[in-house]
Amino acid sequence: MAKKLGFTVNIDKCIGCSACEMACKNFNELEPSMRWRKLQTIKEDAFGTPTRMSMSLACNHCDDPACLKVCPKSAYTKRDDGIVIQDHEKCIGCKMCIEACPYKVPQYSEEEKKTSKCHMCYERLDKGELPGCVQTCPVGAIKVEDVSTLTDAKYKKEMVGFPDISKTHPATRFVKESKIERVIPS
């Protein structure tokens, strides 16, 4: 089986600090309005008990990327390792990729009149380095892994608040191991 890279996001570890978002912006020199990585707050009662949790999301580097299918200029390509890349020079700013992506990943720049998105810092990965978000996370909540080898039941394809995966089959995996127990003061 071919290597298929994807982000793994450990919900139990994420502390909601936004270091991943800032690292992504800095490493990729994004303009202030652009956010390739977004910290999402999970609804407090999503697991039956009030608790605060976060998950860090970026492009899901889908098996069947909607952005790639609709782009009239073929600006999107998928590498053999599963990373979906946009050729920014080919982008005409039509926003069709934004409309097609169920996760609303591509970001439109008013300044450039083009879209762009996370590319998993493939240049860094190709040199044996970690993506900026992974390298910067102070608690190790984000990793890049070969998701084709993740067979342990702790790796989930879906998570509360994550859009329907049936159309694009995202490579992102979630880890949520702890059971939330309500603490009742005595």
CSV table of C-alpha atoms in Angstrom, one decimal:
chain,number,residue,atom,x,y,z
A,1,MET,CA,0.0,0.0,0.0
A,2,ALA,CA,1.3,3.5,-0.9
A,3,LYS,CA,2.2,5.9,1.8
A,4,LYS,CA,-0.7,8.3,2.5
A,5,LEU,CA,0.2,11.3,4.7
A,6,GLY,CA,-2.4,13.0,6.9
A,7,PHE,CA,-2.6,15.1,10.0
A,8,THR,CA,-3.5,13.4,13.2
A,9,VAL,CA,-5.1,15.6,15.8
A,10,ASN,CA,-5.2,14.5,19.4
A,11,ILE,CA,-8.3,16.1,21.0
A,12,ASP,CA,-7.2,15.1,24.5
A,13,LYS,CA,-3.8,16.9,24.2
A,14,CYS,CA,-4.9,20.1,22.5
A,15,ILE,CA,-5.0,23.0,24.9
A,16,GLY,CA,-6.5,25.6,22.5
A,17,CYS,CA,-3.4,27.9,22.6
A,18,SER,CA,-3.5,28.8,18.9
A,19,ALA,CA,0.3,28.3,18.5
A,20,CYS,CA,-0.4,26.1,15.5
A,21,GLU,CA,-2.4,28.9,13.8
A,22,MET,CA,0.3,31.4,14.4
A,23,ALA,CA,3.1,29.1,13.3
A,24,CYS,CA,1.2,28.3,10.1
A,25,LYS,CA,0.8,32.1,9.4
A,26,ASN,CA,4.5,32.8,10.2
A,27,PHE,CA,6.0,29.8,8.3
A,28,ASN,CA,3.9,30.5,5.2
A,29,GLU,CA,4.1,34.3,5.5
A,30,LEU,CA,0.3,34.6,5.2
A,31,GLU,CA,-1.4,38.0,5.2
A,32,PRO,CA,-3.3,38.8,8.4
A,33,SER,CA,-6.8,37.8,7.0
A,34,MET,CA,-5.6,34.3,5.9
A,35,ARG,CA,-5.9,31.3,8.2
A,36,TRP,CA,-4.8,27.9,6.7
A,37,ARG,CA,-5.0,26.3,10.1
A,38,LYS,CA,-7.9,27.0,12.4
A,39,LEU,CA,-8.5,26.2,16.0
A,40,GLN,CA,-12.1,24.9,16.4
A,41,THR,CA,-13.8,24.8,19.8
A,42,ILE,CA,-15.9,21.7,20.3
A,43,LYS,CA,-19.4,22.3,21.7
A,44,GLU,CA,-19.1,22.0,25.5
A,45,ASP,CA,-21.8,19.3,25.8
A,46,ALA,CA,-20.8,17.3,22.7
A,47,PHE,CA,-19.7,14.3,24.7
A,48,GLY,CA,-22.6,14.5,27.2
A,49,THR,CA,-20.9,16.4,29.9
A,50,PRO,CA,-19.9,20.1,29.9
A,51,THR,CA,-16.2,20.3,29.1
A,52,ARG,CA,-14.1,22.5,26.9
A,53,MET,CA,-12.1,21.0,24.1
A,54,SER,CA,-10.4,22.2,20.9
A,55,MET,CA,-9.2,20.7,17.7
A,56,SER,CA,-6.8,22.2,15.2
A,57,LEU,CA,-7.8,21.8,11.6
A,58,ALA,CA,-6.3,22.6,8.2
A,59,CYS,CA,-6.6,21.0,4.8
A,60,ASN,CA,-7.6,17.4,5.1
A,61,HIS,CA,-5.6,16.3,2.0
A,62,CYS,CA,-8.6,14.2,0.9
A,63,ASP,CA,-8.6,11.0,-1.1
A,64,ASP,CA,-11.1,12.6,-3.5
A,65,PRO,CA,-10.4,16.3,-3.2
A,66,ALA,CA,-13.4,18.5,-4.2
A,67,CYS,CA,-11.1,21.5,-4.8
A,68,LEU,CA,-9.1,19.5,-7.4
A,69,LYS,CA,-12.2,18.3,-9.2
A,70,VAL,CA,-13.8,21.7,-9.7
A,71,CYS,CA,-10.8,24.0,-10.5
A,72,PRO,CA,-11.2,25.2,-14.1
A,73,LYS,CA,-7.4,25.8,-14.3
A,74,SER,CA,-6.2,22.5,-12.9
A,75,ALA,CA,-4.4,24.5,-10.2
A,76,TYR,CA,-4.7,21.6,-7.7
A,77,THR,CA,-2.7,18.4,-7.9
A,78,LYS,CA,-2.4,15.4,-5.5
A,79,ARG,CA,1.0,14.0,-4.8
A,80,ASP,CA,1.7,10.2,-4.6
A,81,ASP,CA,1.9,10.6,-0.8
A,82,GLY,CA,-1.6,12.1,-0.6
A,83,ILE,CA,-0.7,15.8,-0.2
A,84,VAL,CA,-3.0,18.1,-2.1
A,85,ILE,CA,-1.1,21.1,-3.5
A,86,GLN,CA,-2.3,24.2,-5.2
A,87,ASP,CA,-0.2,25.9,-8.0
A,88,HIS,CA,-0.8,29.5,-6.9
A,89,GLU,CA,0.3,30.9,-10.3
A,90,LYS,CA,-2.6,29.0,-12.0
A,91,CYS,CA,-5.3,30.3,-9.7
A,92,ILE,CA,-7.7,32.8,-11.2
A,93,GLY,CA,-9.6,33.5,-8.0
A,94,CYS,CA,-12.9,32.1,-9.2
A,95,LYS,CA,-13.6,30.7,-5.6
A,96,MET,CA,-15.0,27.4,-7.0
A,97,CYS,CA,-12.7,25.5,-4.7
A,98,ILE,CA,-14.0,27.3,-1.7
A,99,GLU,CA,-17.6,26.5,-2.7
A,100,ALA,CA,-16.8,22.8,-3.4
A,101,CYS,CA,-14.8,22.1,-0.3
A,102,PRO,CA,-17.1,20.8,2.5
A,103,TYR,CA,-14.6,21.9,5.1
A,104,LYS,CA,-14.2,25.5,3.6
A,105,VAL,CA,-10.4,25.1,3.6
A,106,PRO,CA,-9.3,27.3,0.7
A,107,GLN,CA,-8.9,30.9,1.7
A,108,TYR,CA,-9.5,33.9,-0.6
A,109,SER,CA,-7.1,36.8,-0.5
A,110,GLU,CA,-8.7,40.1,-1.3
A,111,GLU,CA,-5.2,41.5,-1.8
A,112,GLU,CA,-4.1,38.9,-4.4
A,113,LYS,CA,-7.6,38.1,-5.7
A,114,LYS,CA,-6.6,34.4,-5.5
A,115,THR,CA,-7.2,31.4,-3.2
A,116,SER,CA,-4.6,29.4,-1.3
A,117,LYS,CA,-4.6,26.6,1.3
A,118,CYS,CA,-2.4,24.4,3.5
A,119,HIS,CA,0.0,22.2,1.6
A,120,MET,CA,1.3,20.4,4.7
A,121,CYS,CA,4.5,22.3,4.4
A,122,TYR,CA,5.5,19.7,1.8
A,123,GLU,CA,8.8,21.5,1.1
A,124,ARG,CA,9.8,21.1,4.8
A,125,LEU,CA,8.6,17.4,4.8
A,126,ASP,CA,10.6,16.7,1.6
A,127,LYS,CA,13.7,17.9,3.6
A,128,GLY,CA,12.9,15.8,6.6
A,129,GLU,CA,11.6,18.7,8.6
A,130,LEU,CA,8.2,19.0,10.3
A,131,PRO,CA,5.4,21.3,9.2
A,132,GLY,CA,5.3,24.6,11.1
A,133,CYS,CA,2.1,23.7,13.0
A,134,VAL,CA,3.5,20.3,14.1
A,135,GLN,CA,6.9,21.7,15.1
A,136,THR,CA,5.4,24.5,17.2
A,137,CYS,CA,2.6,22.7,19.0
A,138,PRO,CA,3.8,22.8,22.7
A,139,VAL,CA,1.9,19.6,23.6
A,140,GLY,CA,2.3,17.5,20.5
A,141,ALA,CA,-1.4,17.5,19.6
A,142,ILE,CA,-0.7,17.6,15.9
A,143,LYS,CA,1.3,15.1,13.9
A,144,VAL,CA,1.8,14.1,10.3
A,145,GLU,CA,1.6,10.3,9.9
A,146,ASP,CA,1.1,7.7,7.3
A,147,VAL,CA,-2.6,7.3,7.8
A,148,SER,CA,-2.7,4.1,5.8
A,149,THR,CA,-0.9,2.4,8.7
A,150,LEU,CA,-3.1,3.7,11.5
A,151,THR,CA,-5.3,0.7,12.3
A,152,ASP,CA,-5.7,1.2,16.1
A,153,ALA,CA,-9.3,2.0,17.0
A,154,LYS,CA,-8.1,5.2,18.8
A,155,TYR,CA,-7.7,6.9,15.3
A,156,LYS,CA,-11.1,8.2,14.2
A,157,LYS,CA,-12.0,9.5,10.8
A,158,GLU,CA,-14.9,11.6,12.2
A,159,MET,CA,-15.3,13.9,15.2
A,160,VAL,CA,-18.1,15.9,16.6
A,161,GLY,CA,-18.4,19.1,14.6
A,162,PHE,CA,-16.5,17.8,11.6
A,163,PRO,CA,-18.4,17.9,8.3
A,164,ASP,CA,-19.6,14.7,6.5
A,165,ILE,CA,-16.6,12.8,5.2
A,166,SER,CA,-18.4,10.6,2.7
A,167,LYS,CA,-17.8,12.8,-0.3
A,168,THR,CA,-14.1,13.5,-0.1
A,169,HIS,CA,-12.7,11.0,2.4
A,170,PRO,CA,-10.3,13.2,4.3
A,171,ALA,CA,-6.9,11.9,5.5
A,172,THR,CA,-7.2,13.7,8.8
A,173,ARG,CA,-7.5,11.4,11.8
A,174,PHE,CA,-8.6,12.3,15.3
A,175,VAL,CA,-7.5,10.8,18.6
A,176,LYS,CA,-10.0,11.0,21.5
A,177,GLU,CA,-9.2,8.4,24.2
A,178,SER,CA,-10.1,9.9,27.5
A,179,LYS,CA,-13.6,9.3,28.9
A,180,ILE,CA,-15.1,12.5,30.3
A,181,GLU,CA,-16.6,12.0,33.7
A,182,ARG,CA,-18.7,14.5,35.5
A,183,VAL,CA,-17.1,15.5,38.8
A,184,ILE,CA,-19.8,16.2,41.4
A,185,PRO,CA,-18.5,18.2,44.3
A,186,SER,CA,-19.2,16.5,47.6
